[in-house]
PDB file of C-alpha atoms in Angstrom:
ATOM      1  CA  UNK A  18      45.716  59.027  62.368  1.00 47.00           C
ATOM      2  CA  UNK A  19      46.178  57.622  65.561  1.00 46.00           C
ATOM      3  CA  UNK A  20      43.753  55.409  67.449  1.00 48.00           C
ATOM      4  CA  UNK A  21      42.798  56.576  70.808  1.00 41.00           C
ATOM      5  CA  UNK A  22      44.490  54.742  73.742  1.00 37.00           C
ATOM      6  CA  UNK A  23      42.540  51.831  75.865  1.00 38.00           C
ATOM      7  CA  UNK A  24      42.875  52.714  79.033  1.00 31.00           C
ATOM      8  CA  UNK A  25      43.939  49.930  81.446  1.00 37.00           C
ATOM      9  CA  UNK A  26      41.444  47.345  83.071  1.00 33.00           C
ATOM     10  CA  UNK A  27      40.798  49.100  86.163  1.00 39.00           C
ATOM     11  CA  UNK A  28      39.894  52.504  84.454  1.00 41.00           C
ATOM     12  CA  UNK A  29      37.754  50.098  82.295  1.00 36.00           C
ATOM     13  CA  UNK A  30      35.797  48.386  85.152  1.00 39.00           C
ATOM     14  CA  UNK A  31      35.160  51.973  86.496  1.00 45.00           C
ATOM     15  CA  UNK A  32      33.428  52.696  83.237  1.00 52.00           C
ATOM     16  CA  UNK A  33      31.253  49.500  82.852  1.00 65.00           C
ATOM     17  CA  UNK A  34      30.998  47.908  86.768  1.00 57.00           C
ATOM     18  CA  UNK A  35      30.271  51.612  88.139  1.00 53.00           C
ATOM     19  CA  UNK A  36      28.366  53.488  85.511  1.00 62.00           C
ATOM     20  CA  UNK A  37      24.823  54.671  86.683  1.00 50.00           C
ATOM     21  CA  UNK A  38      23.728  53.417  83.034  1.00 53.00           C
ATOM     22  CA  UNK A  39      24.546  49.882  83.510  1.00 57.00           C
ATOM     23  CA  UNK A  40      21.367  48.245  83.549  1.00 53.00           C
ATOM     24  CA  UNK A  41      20.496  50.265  80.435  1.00 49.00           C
ATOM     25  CA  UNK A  42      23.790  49.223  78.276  1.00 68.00           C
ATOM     26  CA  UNK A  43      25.090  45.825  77.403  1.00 59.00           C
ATOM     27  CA  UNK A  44      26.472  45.270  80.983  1.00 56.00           C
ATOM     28  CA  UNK A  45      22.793  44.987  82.485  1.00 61.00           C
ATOM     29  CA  UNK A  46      22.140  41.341  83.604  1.00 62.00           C
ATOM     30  CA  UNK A  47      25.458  40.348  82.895  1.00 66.00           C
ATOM     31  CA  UNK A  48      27.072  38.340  86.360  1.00 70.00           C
ATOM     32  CA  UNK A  49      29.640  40.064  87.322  1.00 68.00           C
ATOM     33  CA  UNK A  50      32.178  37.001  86.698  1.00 66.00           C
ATOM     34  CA  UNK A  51      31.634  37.550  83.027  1.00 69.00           C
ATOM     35  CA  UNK A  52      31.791  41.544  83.016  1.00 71.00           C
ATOM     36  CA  UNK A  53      35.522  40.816  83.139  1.00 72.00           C
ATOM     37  CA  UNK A  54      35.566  39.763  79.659  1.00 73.00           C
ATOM     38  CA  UNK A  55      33.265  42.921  78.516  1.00 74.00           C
ATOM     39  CA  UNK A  56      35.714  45.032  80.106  1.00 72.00           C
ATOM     40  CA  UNK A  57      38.517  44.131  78.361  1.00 77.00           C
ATOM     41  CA  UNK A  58      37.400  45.188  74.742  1.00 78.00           C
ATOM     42  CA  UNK A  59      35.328  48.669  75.490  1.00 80.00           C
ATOM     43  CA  UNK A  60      37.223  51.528  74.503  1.00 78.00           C
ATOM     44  CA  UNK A  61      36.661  54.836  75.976  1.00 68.00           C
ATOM     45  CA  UNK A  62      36.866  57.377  73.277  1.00 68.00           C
ATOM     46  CA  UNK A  63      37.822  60.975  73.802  1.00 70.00           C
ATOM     47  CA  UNK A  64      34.840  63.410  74.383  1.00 86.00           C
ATOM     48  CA  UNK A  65      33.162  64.091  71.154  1.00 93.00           C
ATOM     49  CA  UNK A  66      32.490  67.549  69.952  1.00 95.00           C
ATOM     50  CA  UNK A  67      29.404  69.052  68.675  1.00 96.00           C
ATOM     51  CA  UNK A  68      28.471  67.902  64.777  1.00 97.00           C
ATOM     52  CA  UNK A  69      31.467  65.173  65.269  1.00 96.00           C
ATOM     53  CA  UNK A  70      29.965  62.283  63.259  1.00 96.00           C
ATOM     54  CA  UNK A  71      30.875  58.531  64.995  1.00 96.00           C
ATOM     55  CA  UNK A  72      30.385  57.254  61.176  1.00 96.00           C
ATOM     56  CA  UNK A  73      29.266  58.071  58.087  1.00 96.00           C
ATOM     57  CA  UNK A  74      26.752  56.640  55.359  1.00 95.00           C
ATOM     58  CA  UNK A  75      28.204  53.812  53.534  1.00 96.00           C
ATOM     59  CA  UNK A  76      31.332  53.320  55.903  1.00 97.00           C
ATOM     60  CA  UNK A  77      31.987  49.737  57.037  1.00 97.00           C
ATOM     61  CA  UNK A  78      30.479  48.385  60.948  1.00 96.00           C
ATOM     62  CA  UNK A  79      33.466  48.028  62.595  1.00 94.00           C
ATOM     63  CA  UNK A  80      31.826  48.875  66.111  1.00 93.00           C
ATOM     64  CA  UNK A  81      28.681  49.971  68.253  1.00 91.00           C
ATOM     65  CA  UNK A  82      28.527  53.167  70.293  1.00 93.00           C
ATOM     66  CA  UNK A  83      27.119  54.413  73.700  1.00 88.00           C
ATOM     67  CA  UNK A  84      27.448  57.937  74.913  1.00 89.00           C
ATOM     68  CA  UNK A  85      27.574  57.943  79.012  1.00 87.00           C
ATOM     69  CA  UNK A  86      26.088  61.134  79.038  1.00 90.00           C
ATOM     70  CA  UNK A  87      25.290  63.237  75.907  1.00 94.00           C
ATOM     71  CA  UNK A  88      22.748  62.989  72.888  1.00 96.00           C
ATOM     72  CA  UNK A  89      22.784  61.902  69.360  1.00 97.00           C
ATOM     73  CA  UNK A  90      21.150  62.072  66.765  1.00 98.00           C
ATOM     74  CA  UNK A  91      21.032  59.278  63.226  1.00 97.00           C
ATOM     75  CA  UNK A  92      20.324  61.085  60.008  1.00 97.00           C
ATOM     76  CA  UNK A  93      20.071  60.418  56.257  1.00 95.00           C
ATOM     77  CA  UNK A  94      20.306  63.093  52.881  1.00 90.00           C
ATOM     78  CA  UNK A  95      16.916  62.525  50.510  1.00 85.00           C
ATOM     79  CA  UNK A  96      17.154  62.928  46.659  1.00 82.00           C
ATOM     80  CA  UNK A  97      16.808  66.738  46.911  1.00 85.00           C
ATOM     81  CA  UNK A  98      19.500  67.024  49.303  1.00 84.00           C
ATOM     82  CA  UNK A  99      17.762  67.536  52.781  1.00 87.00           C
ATOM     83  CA  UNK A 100      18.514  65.761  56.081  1.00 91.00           C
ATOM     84  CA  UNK A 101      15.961  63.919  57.470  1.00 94.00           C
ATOM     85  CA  UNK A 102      16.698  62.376  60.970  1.00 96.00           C
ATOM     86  CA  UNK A 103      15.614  58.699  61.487  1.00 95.00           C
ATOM     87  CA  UNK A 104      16.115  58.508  65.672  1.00 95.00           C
ATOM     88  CA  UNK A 105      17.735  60.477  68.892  1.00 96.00           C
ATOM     89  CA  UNK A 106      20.028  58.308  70.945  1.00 95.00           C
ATOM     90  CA  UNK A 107      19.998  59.187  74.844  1.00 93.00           C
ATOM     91  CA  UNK A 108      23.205  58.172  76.908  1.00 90.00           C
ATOM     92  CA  UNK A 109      22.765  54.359  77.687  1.00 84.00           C
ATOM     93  CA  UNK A 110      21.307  53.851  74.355  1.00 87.00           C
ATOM     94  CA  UNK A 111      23.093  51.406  71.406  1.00 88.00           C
ATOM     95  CA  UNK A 112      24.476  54.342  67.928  1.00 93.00           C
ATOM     96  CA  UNK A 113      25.026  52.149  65.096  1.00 94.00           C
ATOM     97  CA  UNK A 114      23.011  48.808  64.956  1.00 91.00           C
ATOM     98  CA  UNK A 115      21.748  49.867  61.584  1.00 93.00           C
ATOM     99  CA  UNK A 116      24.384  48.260  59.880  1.00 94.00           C
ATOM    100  CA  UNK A 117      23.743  44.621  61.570  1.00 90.00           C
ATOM    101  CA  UNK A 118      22.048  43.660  57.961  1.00 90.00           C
ATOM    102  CA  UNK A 119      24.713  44.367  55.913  1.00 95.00           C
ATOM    103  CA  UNK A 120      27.327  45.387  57.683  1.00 95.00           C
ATOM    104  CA  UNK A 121      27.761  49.175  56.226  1.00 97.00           C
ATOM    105  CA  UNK A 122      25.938  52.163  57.789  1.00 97.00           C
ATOM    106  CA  UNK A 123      22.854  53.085  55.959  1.00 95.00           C
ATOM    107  CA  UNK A 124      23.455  57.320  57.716  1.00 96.00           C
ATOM    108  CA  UNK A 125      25.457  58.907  59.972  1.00 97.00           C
ATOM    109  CA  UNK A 126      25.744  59.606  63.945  1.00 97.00           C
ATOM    110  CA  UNK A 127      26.305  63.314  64.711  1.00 97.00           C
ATOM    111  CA  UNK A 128      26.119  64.566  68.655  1.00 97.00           C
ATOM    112  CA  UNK A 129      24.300  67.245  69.338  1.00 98.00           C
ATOM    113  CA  UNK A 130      26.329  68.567  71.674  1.00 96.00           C
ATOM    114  CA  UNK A 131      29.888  67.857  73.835  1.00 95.00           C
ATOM    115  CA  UNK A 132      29.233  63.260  74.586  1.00 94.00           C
ATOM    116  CA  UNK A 133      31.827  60.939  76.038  1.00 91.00           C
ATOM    117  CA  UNK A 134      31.296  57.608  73.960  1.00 91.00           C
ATOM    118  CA  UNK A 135      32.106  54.259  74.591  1.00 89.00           C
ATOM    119  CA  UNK A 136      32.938  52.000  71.852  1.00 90.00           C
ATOM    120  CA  UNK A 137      32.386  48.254  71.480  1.00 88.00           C
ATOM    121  CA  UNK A 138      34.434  46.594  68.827  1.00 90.00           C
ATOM    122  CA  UNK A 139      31.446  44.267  66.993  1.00 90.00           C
ATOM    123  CA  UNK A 140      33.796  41.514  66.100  1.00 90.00           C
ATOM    124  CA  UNK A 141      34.965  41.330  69.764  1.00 89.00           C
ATOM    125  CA  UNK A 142      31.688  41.797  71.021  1.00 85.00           C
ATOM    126  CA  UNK A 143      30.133  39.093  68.760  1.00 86.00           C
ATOM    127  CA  UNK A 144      32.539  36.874  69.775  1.00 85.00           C
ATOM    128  CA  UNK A 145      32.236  37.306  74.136  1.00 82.00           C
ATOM    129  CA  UNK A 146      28.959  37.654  73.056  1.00 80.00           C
ATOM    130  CA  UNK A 147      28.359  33.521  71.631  1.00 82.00           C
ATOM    131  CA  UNK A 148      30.159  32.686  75.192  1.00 81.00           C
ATOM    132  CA  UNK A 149      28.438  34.358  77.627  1.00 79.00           C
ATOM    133  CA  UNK A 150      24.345  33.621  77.236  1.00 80.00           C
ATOM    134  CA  UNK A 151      23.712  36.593  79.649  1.00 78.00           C
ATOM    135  CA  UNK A 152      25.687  39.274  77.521  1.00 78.00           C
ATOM    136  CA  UNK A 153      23.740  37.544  74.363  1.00 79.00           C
ATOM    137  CA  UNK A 154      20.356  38.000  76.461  1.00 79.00           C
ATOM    138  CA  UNK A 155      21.474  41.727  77.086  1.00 77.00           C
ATOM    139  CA  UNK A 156      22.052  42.291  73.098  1.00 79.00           C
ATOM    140  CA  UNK A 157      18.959  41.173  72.125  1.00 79.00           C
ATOM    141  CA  UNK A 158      17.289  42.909  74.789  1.00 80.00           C
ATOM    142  CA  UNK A 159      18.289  46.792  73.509  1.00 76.00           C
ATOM    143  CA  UNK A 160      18.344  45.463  70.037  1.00 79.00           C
ATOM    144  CA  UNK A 161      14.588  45.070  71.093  1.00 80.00           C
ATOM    145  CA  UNK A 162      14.371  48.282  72.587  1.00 79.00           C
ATOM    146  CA  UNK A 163      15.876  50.386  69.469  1.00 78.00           C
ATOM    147  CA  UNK A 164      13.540  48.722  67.391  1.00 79.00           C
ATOM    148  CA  UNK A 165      10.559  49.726  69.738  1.00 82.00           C
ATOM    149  CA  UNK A 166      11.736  53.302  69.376  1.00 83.00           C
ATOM    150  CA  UNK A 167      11.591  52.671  65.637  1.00 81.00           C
ATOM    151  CA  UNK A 168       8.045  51.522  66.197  1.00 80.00           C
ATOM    152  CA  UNK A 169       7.250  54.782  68.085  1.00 82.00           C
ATOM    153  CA  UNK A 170       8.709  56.811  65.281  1.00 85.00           C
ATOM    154  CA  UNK A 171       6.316  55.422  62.715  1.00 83.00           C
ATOM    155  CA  UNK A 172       3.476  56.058  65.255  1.00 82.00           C
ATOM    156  CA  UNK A 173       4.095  60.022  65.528  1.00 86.00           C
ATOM    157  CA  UNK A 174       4.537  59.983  61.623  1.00 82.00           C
ATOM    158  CA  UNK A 175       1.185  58.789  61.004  1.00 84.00           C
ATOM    159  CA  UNK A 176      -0.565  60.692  63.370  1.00 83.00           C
ATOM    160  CA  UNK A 177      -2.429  64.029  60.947  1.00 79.00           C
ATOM    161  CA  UNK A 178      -2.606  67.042  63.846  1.00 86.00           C
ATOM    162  CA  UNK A 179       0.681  68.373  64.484  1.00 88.00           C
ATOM    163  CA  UNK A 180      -0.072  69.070  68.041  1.00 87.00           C
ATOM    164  CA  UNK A 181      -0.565  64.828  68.176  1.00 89.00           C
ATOM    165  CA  UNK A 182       2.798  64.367  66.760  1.00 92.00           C
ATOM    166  CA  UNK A 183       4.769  66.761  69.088  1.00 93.00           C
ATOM    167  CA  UNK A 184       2.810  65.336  72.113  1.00 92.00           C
ATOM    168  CA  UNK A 185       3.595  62.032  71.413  1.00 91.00           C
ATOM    169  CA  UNK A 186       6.912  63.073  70.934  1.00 95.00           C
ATOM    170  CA  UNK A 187       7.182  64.717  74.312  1.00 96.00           C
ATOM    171  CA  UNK A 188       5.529  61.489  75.929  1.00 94.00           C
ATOM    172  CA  UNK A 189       8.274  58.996  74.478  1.00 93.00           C
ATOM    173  CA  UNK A 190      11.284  61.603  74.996  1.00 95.00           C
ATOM    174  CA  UNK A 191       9.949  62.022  78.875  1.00 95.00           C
ATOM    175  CA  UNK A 192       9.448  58.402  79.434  1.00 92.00           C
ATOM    176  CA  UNK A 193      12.792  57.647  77.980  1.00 92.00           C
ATOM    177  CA  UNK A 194      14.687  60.163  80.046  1.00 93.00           C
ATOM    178  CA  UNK A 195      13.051  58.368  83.811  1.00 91.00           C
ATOM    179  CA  UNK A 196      14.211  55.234  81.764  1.00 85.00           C
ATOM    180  CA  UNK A 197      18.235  56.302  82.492  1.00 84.00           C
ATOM    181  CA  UNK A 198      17.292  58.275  85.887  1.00 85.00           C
ATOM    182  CA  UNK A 199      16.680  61.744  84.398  1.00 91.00           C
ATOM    183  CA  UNK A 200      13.483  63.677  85.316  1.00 95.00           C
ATOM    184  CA  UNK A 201      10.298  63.373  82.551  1.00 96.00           C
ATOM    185  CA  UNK A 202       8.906  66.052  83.744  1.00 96.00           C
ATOM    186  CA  UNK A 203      11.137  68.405  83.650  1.00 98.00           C
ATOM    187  CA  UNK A 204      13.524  68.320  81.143  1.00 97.00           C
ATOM    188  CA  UNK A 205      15.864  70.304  78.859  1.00 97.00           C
ATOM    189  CA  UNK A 206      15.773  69.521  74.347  1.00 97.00           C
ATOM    190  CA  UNK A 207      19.240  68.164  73.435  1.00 97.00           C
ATOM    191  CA  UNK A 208      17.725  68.774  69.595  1.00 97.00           C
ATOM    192  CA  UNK A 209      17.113  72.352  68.316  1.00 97.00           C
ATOM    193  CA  UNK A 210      13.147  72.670  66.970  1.00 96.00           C
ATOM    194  CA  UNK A 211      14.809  72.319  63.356  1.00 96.00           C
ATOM    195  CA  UNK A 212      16.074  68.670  64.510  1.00 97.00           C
ATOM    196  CA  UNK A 213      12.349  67.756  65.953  1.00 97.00           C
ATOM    197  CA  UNK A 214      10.521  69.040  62.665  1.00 96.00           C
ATOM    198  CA  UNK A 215      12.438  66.671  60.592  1.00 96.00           C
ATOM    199  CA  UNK A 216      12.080  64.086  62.959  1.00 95.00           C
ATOM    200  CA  UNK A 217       8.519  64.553  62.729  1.00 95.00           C
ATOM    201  CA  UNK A 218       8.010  65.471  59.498  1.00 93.00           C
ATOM    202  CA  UNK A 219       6.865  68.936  59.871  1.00 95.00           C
ATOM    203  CA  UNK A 220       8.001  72.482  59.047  1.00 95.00           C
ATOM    204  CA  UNK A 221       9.618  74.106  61.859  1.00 96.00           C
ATOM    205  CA  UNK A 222       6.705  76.767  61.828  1.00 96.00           C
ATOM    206  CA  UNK A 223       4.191  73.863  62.444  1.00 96.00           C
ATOM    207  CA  UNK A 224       6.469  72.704  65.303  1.00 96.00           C
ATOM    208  CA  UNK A 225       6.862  76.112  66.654  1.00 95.00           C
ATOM    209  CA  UNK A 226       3.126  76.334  66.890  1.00 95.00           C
ATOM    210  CA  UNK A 227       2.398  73.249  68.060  1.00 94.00           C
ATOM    211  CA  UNK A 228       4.710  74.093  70.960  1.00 96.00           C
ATOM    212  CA  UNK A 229       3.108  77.124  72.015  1.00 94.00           C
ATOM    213  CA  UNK A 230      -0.595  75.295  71.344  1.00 94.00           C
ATOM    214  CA  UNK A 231       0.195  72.956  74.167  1.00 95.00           C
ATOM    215  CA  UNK A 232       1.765  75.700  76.157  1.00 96.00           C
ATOM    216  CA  UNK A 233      -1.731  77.393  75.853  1.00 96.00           C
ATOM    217  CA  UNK A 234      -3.506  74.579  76.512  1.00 95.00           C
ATOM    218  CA  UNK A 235      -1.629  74.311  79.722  1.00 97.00           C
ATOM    219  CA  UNK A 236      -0.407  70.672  78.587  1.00 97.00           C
ATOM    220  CA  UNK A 237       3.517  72.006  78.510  1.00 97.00           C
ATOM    221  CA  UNK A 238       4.942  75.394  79.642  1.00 98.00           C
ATOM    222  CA  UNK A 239       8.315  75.979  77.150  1.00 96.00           C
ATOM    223  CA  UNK A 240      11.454  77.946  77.722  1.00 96.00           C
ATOM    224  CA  UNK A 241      13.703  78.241  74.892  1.00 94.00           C
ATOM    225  CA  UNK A 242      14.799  74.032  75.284  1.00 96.00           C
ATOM    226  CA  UNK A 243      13.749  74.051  78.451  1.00 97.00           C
ATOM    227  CA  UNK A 244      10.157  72.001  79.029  1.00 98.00           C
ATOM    228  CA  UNK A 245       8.086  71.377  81.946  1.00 98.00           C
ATOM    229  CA  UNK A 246       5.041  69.185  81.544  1.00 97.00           C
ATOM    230  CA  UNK A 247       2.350  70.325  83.453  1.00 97.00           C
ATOM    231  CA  UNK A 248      -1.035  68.345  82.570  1.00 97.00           C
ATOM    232  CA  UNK A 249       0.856  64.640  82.250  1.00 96.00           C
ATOM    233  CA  UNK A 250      -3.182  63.173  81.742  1.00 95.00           C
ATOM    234  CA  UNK A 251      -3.523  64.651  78.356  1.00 95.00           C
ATOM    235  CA  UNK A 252      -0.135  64.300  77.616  1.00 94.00           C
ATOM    236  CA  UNK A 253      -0.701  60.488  77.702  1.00 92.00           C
ATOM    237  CA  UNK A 254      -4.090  60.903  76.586  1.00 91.00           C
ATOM    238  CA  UNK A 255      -3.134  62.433  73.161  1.00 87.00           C
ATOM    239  CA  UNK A 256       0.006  59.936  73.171  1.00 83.00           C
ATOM    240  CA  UNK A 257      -2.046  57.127  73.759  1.00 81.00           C
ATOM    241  CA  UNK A 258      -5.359  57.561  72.260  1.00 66.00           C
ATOM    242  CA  UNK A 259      -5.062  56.777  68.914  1.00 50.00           C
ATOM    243  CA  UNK A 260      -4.039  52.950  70.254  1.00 48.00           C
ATOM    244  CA  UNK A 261      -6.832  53.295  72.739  1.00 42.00           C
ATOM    245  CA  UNK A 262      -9.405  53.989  69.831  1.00 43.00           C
ATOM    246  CA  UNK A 263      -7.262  50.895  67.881  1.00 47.00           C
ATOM    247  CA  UNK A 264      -7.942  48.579  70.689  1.00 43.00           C
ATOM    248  CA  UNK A 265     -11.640  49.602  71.060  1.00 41.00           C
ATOM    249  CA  UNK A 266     -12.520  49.132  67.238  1.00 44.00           C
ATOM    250  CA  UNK A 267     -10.519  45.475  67.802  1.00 44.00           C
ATOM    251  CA  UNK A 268     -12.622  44.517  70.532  1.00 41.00           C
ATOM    252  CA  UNK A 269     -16.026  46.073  68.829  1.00 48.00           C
ATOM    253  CA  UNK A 270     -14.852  43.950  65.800  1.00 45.00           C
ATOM    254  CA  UNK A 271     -14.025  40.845  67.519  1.00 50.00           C
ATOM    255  CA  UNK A 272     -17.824  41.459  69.573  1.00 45.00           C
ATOM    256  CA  UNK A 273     -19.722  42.063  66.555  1.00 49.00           C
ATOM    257  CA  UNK A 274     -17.793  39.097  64.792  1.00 47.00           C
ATOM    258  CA  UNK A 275     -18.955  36.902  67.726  1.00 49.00           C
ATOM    259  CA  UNK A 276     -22.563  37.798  67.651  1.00 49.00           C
ATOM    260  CA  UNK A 277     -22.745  37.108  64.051  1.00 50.00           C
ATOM    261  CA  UNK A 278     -21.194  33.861  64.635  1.00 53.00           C
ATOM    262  CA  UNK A 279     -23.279  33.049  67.205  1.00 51.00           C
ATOM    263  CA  UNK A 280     -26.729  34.027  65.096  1.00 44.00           C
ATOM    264  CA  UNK A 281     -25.747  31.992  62.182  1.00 43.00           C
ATOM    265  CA  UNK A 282     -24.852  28.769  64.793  1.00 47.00           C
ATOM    266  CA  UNK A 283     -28.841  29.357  65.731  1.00 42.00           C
ATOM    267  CA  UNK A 284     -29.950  29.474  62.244  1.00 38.00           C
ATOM    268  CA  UNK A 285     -27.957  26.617  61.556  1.00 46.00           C
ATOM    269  CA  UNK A 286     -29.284  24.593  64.748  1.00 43.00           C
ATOM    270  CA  UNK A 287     -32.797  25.652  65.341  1.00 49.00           C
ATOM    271  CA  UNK A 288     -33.741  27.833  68.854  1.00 45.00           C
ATOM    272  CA  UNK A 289     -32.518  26.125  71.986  1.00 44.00           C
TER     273      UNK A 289
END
């Protein structure tokens, strides 16, 4: 099988110099003396087709992805067989830094509809990469971010009410959508309901429900995959207030730590 062609340097600086998701993607911060060197090793794919995987479980890193416009989605098999999804990637996001570790893929990249991808050989990039401090800045930077998104994962999963979980959900999707210039408050799915129960852990009853909760609630009104947030306040609210109530039994700790320290200094000391 043939690999696809690079296309020339000029084509190339089009893609990287002139791309609205710069500042997103490993050109952001980089000066534009060094972008040169970038250039030179990205390799613009052909446009990937619906369920097209960019690798699968087990196969060897030999490269990182970004779709310029399109959405993916990383995904795993369990012992009995089913899928479960471990993250959505947005255009402007880093596909495959799960193999960093070991240097195999630990699941598989499938879009979720027609992407164009750009492709970053890791070797290559590696190797500008421990030359150019800004580019290495940059790396560590959406490394940062996917692992954040991670973190926000783990957040919806432990939250019990359904209607939490889809919220929260909806919050992170929005925020990351004004993140690459798109509008979080108005917005259409890339991922069927199916996709977003197994991202969440949920039946795709429960998510269908939880959907037309908040619709009733006036939080969200829905349209097929189309979904306009209406009451953004409780949106944050019930994104938000589980690490509100966190932070307010931290500081109630901390307080009632501090008077108890206090009362024992005084028994210690005598009154003042």
């Amino acid at each position: 099988m043939s690999m696809p062609p690079v296309i020339d340097l000029v084509q190339l600086r089009r893609g990287c110099s002139q791309c609205s998701l710069q500042q997103l993607c490993l050109p952001g911060g980089i000066h534009a003396s060094d972008l040169r060197q970038l250039d030179e090793i990205v390799k613009r794919r052909r446009p990937v087709e619906r369920g097209e995987r960019l690798f699968r479980l087990g196969d060897r890193m030999e490269a990182i992805y970004v779709a310029r416009d399109g959405a993916f989605k990383t995904t795993s098999v369990s012992e009995d067989g089913e899928e479960q999804i471990l993250a959505f990637h947005l255009p402007g996001e880093l596909i495959g830094l799960d193999a960093l570790g070991s240097g195999f893929h630990r699941c598989e990249a499938i879009a979720l509809g027609t992407a164009n991808v750009c492709e970053v050989p890791f070797e290559e990039l590696s190797s500008i990469a421990a030359q150019l401090p800004s580019l290495q800045h940059q790396l560590m930077r959406v490394i940062g971010q996917s692992g954040d998104r991670d973190h926000d994962h783990m957040d919806m999963l432990v939250r019990k009410q359904a209607s939490e979980r889809i919220g929260l959900f909806l919050h992170s999707l929005g925020e990351r959508l004004i993140h690459i210039g798109a509008s979080g408050a108005d917005f259409k799915l890339p991922m069927s309901r199916q996709d977003i129960a197994r991202f969440l852990g949920l039946a795709m009853e429960t998510v269908s429900r939880g959907f037309t909760r908040l619709q009733e609630d006036g939080v969200i009104a829905v349209a097929g995959r189309r979904v306009q947030i209406l009451d953004a306040r409780e949106l944050d609210r019930m994104a938000h207030g589980l690490d509100m109530m966190r932070r307010t039994c931290t500081v109630q700790a901390n307080f009632d730590y501090s008077s108890e320290q206090g009362a024992m200094r005084k028994l210690r000391v005598g009154p003042d």
